PDB file of C-alpha atoms (C1' of nucleotides) in Angstrom:
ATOM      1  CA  UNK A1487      -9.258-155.975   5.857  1.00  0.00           C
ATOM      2  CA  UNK A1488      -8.806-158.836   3.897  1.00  0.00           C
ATOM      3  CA  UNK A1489      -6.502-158.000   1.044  1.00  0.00           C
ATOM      4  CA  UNK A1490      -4.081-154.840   1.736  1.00  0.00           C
ATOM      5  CA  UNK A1491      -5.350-151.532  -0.316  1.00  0.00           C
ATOM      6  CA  UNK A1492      -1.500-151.857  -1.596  1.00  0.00           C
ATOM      7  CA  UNK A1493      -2.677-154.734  -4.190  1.00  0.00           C
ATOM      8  CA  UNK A1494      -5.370-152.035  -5.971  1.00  0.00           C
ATOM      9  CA  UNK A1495      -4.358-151.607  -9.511  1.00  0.00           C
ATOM     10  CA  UNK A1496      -1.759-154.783  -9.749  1.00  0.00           C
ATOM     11  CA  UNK A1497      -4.560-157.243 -11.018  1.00  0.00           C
ATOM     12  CA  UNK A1498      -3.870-156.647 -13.901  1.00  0.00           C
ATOM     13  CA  UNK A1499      -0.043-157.418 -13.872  1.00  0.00           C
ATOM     14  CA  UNK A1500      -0.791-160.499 -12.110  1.00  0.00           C
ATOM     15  CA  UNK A1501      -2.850-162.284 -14.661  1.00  0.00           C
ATOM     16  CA  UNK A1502      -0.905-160.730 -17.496  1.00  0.00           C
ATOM     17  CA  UNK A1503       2.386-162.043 -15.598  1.00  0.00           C
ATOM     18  CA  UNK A1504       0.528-165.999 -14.831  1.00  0.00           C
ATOM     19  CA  UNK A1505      -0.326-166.143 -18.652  1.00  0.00           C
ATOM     20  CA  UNK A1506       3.177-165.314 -19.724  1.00  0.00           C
ATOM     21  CA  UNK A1507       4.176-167.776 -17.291  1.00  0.00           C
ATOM     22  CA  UNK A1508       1.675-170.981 -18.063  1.00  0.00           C
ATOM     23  CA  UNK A1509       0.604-170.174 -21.349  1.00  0.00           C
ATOM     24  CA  UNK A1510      -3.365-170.550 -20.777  1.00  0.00           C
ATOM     25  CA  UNK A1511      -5.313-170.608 -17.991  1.00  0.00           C
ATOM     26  CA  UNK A1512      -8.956-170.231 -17.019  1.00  0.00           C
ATOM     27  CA  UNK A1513     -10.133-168.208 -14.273  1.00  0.00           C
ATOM     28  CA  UNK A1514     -10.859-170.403 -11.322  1.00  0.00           C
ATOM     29  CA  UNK A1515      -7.618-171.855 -12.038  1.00  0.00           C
ATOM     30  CA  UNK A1516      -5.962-168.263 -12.133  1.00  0.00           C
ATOM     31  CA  UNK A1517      -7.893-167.515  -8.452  1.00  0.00           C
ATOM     32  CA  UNK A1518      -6.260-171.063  -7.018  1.00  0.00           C
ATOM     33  CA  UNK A1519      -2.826-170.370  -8.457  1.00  0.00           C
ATOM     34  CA  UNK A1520      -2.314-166.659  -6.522  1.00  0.00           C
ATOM     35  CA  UNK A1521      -4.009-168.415  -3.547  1.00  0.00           C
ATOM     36  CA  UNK A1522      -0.509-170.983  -3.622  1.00  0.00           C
ATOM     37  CA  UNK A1523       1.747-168.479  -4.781  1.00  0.00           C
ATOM     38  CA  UNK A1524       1.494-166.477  -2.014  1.00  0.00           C
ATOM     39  CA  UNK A1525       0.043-169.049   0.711  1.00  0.00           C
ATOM     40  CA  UNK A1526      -2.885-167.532   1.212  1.00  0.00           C
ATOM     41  CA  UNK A1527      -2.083-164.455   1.994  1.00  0.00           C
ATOM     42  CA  UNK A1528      -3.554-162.691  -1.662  1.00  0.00           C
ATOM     43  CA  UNK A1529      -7.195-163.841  -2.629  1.00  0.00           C
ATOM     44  CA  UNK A1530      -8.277-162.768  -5.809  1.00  0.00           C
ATOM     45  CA  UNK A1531     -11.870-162.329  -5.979  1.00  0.00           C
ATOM     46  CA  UNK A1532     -14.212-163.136  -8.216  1.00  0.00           C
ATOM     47  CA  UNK A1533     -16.139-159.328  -8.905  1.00  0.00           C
ATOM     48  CA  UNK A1534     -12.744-158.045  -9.803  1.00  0.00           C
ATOM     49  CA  UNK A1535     -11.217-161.260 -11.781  1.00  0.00           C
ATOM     50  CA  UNK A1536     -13.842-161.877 -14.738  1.00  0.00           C
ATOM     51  CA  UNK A1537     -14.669-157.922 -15.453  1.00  0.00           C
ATOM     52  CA  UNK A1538     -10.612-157.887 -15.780  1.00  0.00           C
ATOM     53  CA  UNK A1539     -10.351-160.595 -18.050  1.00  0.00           C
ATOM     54  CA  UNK A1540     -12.921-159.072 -20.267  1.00  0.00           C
ATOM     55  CA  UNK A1541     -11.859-156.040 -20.296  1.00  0.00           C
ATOM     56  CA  UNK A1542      -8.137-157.481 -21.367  1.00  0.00           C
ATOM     57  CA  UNK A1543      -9.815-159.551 -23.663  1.00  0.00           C
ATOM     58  CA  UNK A1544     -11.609-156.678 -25.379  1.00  0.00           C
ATOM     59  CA  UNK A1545      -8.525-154.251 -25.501  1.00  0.00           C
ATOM     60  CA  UNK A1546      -6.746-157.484 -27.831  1.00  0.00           C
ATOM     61  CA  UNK A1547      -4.352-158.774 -25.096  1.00  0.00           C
ATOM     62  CA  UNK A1548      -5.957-162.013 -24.462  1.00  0.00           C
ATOM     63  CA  UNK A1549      -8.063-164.488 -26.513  1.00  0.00           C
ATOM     64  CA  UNK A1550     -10.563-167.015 -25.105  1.00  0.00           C
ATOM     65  CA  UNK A1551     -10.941-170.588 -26.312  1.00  0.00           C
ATOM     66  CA  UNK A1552     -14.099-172.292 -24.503  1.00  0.00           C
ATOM     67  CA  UNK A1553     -13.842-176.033 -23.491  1.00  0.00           C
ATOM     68  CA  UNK A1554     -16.283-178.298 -21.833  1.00  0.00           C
ATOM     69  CA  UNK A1555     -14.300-180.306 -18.901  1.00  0.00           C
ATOM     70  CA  UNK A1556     -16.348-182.285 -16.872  1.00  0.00           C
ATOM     71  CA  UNK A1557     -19.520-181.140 -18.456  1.00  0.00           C
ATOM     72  CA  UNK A1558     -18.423-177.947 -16.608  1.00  0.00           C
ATOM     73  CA  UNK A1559     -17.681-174.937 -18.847  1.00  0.00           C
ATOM     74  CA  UNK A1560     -14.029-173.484 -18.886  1.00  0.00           C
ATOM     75  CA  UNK A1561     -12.686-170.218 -20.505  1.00  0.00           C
ATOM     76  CA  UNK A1562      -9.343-170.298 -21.221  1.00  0.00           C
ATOM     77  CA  UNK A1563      -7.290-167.417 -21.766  1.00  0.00           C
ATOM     78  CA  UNK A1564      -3.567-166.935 -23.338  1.00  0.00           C
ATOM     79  CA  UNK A1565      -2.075-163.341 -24.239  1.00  0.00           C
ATOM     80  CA  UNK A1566      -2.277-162.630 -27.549  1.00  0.00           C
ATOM     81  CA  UNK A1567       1.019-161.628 -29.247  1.00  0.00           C
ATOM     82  CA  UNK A1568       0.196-157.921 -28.404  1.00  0.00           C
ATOM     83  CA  UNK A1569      -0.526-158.993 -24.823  1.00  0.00           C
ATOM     84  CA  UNK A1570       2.943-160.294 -25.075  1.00  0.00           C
ATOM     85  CA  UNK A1571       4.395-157.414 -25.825  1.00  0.00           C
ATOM     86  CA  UNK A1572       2.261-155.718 -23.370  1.00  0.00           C
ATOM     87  CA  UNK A1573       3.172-157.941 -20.661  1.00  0.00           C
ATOM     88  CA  UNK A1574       7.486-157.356 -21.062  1.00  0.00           C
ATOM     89  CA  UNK A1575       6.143-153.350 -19.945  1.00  0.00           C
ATOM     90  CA  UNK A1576       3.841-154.473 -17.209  1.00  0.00           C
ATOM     91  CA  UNK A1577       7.005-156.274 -15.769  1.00  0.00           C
ATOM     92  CA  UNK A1578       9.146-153.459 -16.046  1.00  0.00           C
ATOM     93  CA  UNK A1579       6.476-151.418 -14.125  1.00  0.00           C
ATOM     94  CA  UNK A1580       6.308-153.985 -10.916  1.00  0.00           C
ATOM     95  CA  UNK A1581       9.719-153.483 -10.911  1.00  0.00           C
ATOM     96  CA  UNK A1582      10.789-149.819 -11.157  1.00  0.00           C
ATOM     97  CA  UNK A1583       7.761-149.851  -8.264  1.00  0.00           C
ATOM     98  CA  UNK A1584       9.223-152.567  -6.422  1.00  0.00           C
ATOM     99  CA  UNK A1585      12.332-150.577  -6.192  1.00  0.00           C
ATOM    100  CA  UNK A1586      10.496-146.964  -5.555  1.00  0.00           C
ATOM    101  CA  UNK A1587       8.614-148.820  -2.574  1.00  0.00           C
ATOM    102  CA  UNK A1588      11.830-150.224  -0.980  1.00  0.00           C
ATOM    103  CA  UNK A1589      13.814-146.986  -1.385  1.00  0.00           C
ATOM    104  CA  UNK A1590      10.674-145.164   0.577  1.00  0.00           C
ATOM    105  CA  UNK A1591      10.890-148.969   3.055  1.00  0.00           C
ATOM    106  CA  UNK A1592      14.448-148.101   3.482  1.00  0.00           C
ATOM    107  CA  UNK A1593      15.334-144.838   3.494  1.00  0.00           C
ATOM    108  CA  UNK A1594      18.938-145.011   3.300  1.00  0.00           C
ATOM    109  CA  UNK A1595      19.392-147.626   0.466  1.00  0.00           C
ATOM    110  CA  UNK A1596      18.315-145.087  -2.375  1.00  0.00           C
ATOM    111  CA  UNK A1597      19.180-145.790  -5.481  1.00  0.00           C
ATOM    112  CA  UNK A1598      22.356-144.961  -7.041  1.00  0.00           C
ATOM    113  CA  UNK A1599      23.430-143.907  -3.490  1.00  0.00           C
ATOM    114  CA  UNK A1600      26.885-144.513  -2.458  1.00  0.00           C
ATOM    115  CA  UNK A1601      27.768-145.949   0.382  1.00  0.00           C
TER     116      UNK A1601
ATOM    117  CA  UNK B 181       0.749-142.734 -18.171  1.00  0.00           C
ATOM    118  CA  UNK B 182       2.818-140.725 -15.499  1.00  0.00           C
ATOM    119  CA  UNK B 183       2.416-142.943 -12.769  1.00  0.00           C
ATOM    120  CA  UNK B 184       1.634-147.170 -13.277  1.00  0.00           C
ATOM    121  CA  UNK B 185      -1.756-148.159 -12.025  1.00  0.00           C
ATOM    122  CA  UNK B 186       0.575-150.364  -9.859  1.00  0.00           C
ATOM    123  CA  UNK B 187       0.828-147.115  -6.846  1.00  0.00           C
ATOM    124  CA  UNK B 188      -3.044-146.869  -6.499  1.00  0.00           C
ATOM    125  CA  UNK B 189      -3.520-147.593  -2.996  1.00  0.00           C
ATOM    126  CA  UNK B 190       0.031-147.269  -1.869  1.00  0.00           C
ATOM    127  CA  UNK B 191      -0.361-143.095  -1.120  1.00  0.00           C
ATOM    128  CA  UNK B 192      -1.815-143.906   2.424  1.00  0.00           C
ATOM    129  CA  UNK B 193       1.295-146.199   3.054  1.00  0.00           C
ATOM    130  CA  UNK B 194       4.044-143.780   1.425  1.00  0.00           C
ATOM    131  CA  UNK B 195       2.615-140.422   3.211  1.00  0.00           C
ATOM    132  CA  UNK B 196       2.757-142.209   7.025  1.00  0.00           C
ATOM    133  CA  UNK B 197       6.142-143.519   5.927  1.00  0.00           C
ATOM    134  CA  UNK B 198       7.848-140.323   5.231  1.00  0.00           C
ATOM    135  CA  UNK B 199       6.256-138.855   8.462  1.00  0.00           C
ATOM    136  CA  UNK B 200       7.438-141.441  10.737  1.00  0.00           C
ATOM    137  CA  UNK B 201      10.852-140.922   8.880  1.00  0.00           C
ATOM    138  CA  UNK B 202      11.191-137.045   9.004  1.00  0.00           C
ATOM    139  CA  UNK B 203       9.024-136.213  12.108  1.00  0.00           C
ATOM    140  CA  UNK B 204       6.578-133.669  10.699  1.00  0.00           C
ATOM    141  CA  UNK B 205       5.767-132.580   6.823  1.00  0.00           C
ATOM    142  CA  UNK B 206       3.883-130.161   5.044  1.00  0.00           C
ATOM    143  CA  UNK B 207       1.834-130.896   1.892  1.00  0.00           C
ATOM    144  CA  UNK B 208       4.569-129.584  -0.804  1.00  0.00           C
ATOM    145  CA  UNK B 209       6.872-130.609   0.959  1.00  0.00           C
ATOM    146  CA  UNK B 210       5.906-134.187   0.944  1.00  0.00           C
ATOM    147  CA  UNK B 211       5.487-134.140  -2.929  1.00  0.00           C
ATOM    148  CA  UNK B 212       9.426-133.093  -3.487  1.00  0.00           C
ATOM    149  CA  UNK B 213      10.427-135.606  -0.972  1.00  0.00           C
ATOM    150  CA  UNK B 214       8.850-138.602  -3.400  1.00  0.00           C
ATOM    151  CA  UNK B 215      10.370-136.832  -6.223  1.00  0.00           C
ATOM    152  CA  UNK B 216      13.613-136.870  -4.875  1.00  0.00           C
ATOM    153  CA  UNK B 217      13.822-140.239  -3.282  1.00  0.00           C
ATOM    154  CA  UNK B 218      12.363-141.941  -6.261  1.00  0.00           C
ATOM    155  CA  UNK B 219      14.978-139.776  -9.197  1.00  0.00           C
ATOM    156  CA  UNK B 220      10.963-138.200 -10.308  1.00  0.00           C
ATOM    157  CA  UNK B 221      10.015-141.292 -11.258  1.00  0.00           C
ATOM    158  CA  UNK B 222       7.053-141.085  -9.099  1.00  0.00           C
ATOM    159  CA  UNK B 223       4.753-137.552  -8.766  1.00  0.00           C
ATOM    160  CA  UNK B 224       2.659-137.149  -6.332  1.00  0.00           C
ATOM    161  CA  UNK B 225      -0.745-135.044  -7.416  1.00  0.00           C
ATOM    162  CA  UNK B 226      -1.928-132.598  -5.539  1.00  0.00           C
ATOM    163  CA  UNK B 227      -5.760-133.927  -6.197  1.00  0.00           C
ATOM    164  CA  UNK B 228      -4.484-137.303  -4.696  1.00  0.00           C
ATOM    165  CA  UNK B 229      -2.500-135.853  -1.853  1.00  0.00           C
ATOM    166  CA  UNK B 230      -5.044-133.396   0.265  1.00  0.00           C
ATOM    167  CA  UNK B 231      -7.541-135.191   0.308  1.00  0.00           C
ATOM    168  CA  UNK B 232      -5.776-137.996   1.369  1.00  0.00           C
ATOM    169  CA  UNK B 233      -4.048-136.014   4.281  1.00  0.00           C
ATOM    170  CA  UNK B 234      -7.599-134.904   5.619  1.00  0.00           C
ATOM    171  CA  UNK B 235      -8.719-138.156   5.576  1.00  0.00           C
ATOM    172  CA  UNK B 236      -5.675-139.319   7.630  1.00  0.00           C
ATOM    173  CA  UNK B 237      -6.468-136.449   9.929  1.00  0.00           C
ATOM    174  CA  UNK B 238     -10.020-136.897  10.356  1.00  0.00           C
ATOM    175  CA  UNK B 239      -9.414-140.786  11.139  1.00  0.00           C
ATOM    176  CA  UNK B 240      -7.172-139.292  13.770  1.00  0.00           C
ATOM    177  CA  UNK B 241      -3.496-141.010  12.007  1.00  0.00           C
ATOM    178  CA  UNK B 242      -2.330-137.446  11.861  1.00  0.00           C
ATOM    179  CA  UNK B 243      -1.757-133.880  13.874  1.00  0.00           C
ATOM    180  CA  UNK B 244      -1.728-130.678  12.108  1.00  0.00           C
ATOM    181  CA  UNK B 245      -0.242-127.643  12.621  1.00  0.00           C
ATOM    182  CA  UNK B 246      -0.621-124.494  10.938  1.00  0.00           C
ATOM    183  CA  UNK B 247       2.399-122.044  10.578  1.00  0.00           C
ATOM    184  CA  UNK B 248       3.360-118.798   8.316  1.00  0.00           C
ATOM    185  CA  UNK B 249       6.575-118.579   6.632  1.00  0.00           C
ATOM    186  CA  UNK B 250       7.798-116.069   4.066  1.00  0.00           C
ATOM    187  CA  UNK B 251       4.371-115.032   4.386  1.00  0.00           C
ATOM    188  CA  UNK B 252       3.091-118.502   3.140  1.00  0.00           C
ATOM    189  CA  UNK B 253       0.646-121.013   4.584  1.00  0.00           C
ATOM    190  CA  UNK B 254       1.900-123.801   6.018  1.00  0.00           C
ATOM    191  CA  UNK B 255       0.559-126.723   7.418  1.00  0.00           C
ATOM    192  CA  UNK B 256       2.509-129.666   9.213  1.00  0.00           C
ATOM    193  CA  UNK B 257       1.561-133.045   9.672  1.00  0.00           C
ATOM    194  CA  UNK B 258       2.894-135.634  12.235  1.00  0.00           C
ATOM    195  CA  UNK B 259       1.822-138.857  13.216  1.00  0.00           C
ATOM    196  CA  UNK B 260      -0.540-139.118  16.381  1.00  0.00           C
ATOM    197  CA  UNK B 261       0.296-142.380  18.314  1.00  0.00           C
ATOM    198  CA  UNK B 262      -2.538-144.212  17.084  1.00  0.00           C
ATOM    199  CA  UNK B 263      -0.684-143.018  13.759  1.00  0.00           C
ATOM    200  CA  UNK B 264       2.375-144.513  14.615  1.00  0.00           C
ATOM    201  CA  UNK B 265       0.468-147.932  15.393  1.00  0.00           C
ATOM    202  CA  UNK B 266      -1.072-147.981  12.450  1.00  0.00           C
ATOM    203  CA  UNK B 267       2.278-146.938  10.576  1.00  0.00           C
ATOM    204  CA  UNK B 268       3.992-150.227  11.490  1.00  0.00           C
ATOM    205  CA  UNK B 269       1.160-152.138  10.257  1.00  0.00           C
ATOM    206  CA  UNK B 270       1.472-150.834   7.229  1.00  0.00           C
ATOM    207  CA  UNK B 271       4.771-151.336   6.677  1.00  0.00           C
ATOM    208  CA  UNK B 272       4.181-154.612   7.361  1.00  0.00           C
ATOM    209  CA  UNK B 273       1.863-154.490   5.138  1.00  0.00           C
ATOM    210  CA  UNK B 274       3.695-153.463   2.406  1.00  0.00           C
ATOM    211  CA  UNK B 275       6.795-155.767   2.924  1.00  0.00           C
ATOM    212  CA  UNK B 276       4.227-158.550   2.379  1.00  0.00           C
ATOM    213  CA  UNK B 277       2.746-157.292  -0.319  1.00  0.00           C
ATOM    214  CA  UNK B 278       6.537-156.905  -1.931  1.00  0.00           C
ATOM    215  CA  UNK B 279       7.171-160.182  -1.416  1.00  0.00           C
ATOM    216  CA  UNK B 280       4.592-161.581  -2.607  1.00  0.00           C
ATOM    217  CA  UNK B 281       4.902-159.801  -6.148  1.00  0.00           C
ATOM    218  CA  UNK B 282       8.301-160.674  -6.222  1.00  0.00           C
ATOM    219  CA  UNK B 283       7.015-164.225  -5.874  1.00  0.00           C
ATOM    220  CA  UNK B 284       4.686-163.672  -8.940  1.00  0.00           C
ATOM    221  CA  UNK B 285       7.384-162.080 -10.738  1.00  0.00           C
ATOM    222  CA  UNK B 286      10.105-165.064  -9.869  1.00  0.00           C
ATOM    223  CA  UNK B 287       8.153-167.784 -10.442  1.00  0.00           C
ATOM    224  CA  UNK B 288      11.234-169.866  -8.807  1.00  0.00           C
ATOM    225  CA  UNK B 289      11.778-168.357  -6.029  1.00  0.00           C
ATOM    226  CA  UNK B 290       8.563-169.396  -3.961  1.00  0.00           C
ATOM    227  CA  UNK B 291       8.752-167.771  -0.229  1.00  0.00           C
ATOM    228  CA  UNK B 292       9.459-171.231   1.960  1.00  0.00           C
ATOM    229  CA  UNK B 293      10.806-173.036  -1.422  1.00  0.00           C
ATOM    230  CA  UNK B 294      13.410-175.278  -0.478  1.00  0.00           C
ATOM    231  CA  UNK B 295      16.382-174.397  -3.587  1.00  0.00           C
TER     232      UNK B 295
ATOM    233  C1'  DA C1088     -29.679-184.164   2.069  1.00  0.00           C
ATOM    234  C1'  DA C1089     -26.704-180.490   2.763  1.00  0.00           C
ATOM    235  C1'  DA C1090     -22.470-178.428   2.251  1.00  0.00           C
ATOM    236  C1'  DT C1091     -18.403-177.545  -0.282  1.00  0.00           C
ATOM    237  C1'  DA C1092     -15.806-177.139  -4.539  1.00  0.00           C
ATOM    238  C1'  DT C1093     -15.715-176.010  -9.248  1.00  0.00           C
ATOM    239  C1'  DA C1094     -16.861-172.525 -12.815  1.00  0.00           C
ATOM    240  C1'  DC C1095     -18.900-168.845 -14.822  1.00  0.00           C
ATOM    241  C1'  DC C1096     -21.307-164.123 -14.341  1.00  0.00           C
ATOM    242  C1'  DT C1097     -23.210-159.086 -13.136  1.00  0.00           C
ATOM    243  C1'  DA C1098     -24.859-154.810 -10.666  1.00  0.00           C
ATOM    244  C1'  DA C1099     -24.574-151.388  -7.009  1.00  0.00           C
ATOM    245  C1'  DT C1100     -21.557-149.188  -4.259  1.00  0.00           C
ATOM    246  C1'  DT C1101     -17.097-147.689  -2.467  1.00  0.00           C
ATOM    247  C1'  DT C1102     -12.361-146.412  -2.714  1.00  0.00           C
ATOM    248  C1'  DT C1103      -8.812-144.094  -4.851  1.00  0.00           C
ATOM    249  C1'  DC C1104      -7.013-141.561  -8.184  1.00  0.00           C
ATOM    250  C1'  DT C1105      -6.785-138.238 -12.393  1.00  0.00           C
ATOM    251  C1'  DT C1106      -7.926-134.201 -14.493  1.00  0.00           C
ATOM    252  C1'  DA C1107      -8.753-129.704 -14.357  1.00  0.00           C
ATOM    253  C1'  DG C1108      -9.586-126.195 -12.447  1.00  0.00           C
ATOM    254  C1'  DG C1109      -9.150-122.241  -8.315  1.00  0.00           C
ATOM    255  C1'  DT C1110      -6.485-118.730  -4.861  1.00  0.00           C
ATOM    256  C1'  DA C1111      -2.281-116.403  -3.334  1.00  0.00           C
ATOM    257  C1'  DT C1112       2.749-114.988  -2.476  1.00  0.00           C
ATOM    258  C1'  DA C1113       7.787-115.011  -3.851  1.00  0.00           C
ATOM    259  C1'  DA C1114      11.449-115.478  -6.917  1.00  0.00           C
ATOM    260  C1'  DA C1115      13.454-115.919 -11.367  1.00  0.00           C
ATOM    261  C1'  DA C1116      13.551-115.161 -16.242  1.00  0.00           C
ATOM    262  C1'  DA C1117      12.270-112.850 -20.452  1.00  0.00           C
TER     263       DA C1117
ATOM    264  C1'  DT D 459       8.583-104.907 -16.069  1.00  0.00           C
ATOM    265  C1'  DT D 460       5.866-108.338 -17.219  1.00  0.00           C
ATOM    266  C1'  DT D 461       5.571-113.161 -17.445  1.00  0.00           C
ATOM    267  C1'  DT D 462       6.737-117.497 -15.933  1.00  0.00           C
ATOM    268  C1'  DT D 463       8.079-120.706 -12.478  1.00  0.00           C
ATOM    269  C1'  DA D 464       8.157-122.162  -7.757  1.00  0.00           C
ATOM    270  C1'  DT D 465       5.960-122.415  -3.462  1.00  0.00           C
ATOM    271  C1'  DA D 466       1.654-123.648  -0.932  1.00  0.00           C
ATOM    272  C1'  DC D 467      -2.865-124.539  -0.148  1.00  0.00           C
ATOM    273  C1'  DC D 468      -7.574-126.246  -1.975  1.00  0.00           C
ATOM    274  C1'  DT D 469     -11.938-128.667  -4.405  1.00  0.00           C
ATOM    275  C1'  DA D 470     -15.152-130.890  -7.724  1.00  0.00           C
ATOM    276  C1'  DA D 471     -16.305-133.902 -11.630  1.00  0.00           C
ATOM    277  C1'  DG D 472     -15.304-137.941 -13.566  1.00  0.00           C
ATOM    278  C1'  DA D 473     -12.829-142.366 -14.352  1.00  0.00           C
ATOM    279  C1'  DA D 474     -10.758-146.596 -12.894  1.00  0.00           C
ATOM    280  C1'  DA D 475     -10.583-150.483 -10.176  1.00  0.00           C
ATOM    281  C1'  DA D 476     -11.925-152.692  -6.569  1.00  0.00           C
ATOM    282  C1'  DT D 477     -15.485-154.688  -2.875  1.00  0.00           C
ATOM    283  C1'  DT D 478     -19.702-156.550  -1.691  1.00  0.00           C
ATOM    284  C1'  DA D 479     -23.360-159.192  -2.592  1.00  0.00           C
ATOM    285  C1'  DG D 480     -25.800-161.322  -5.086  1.00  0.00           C
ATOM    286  C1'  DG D 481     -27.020-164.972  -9.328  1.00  0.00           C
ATOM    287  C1'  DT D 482     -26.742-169.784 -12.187  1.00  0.00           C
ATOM    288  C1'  DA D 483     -25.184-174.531 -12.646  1.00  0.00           C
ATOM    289  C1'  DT D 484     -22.684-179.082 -12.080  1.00  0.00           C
ATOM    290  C1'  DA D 485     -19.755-182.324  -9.272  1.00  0.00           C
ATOM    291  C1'  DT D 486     -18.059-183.979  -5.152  1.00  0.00           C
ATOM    292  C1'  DT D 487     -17.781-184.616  -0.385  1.00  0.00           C
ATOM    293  C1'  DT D 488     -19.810-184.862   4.176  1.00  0.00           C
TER     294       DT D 488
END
DNA sequence: AAATATACCTAATTTTCTTAGGTATAAAAA
DNA sequence: TTTTTATACCTAAGAAAATTAGGTATATTT
């Protein structure tokens, strides 16, 4: 397999997370920048990217400005002050999972165990 | 929501986990376990969690076997060896994935990133 | 001239899960 | 004693989120 079944369901925390971080970005870009992150290892295709972006963009998290680079069209996107807000949970999520996944990874550091 | 989109995928990983940890499981038993280790921060659903054993079975990742106590049905899983195989791939698996979100999450701390 | 990179998109299918049921026994609570 | 909760299994319909496999178009590199 290419990517690991483990990365269903965390698109959308990535893109939320890479807008927080870079203020806008347009999709390519957002593709090129998980590519480096994680050196390869995380490709994030196209048939999942742009139906996610809409669908972010139609629930009010993210607005689009269009620009012509390069007589090349671009579609950048920057979370909206709700997406914001949205975005501060999404982080707490990865990381209460995070920590549920390492306490099943390593079954004797739960937490709140002592030692 | 109960559980964060952020666990689809991950059953496959957590169930072959737990069975390489504790030997051999049954069904209920396997849902009190995740409870437990993760303070019920993550359920388990029954709708997720049969089917998802059969499958395992029917790839031929897991033995069953059927037993009666207190007059109830039981039925214990354990990982065949092509189980087992498969179990440390997906560990590996998941320690990648980890670290990779952590490297979306903490922008500055880059896997490889000289600090 | 052809291939690769940039940049967007959608539709059919698959995978995985949720929701909402169902059956049955045992123990605890009302 | 009746009802609820816990134990223990199950499935089917639907939703969510992805994969797969296309499509269009321009710019750059081979």
């Amino acid at each position: 397999m290419k990517n690991s079944s483990l990365y269903k369901g965390s698109l959308t925390t990535i893109i939320m997370k890479l807008l927080e971080e870079n203020g806008r970005m347009y999709g390519y870009e957002i593709t090129q920048k998980v590519k480096q992150i994680t050196a390869g290892e995380l490709t994030i295709t196209e048939g999942a990217l742009y139906p996610a972006l809409h669908k972010l963009e139609s629930e009010g998290l993210l607005d689009v400005e269009v620009e012509r680079v390069d007589n090349r069209l671009r579609k950048y996107y920057k979370l909206t002050e709700s997406g914001e807000k949205e975005t501060v949970n999404k982080m707490a999520e990865l990381e209460e999972f995070i920590r549920n996944m390492q306490s099943i990874l390593s079954p004797d550091v739960k937490p709140g165990l002592q030692l």
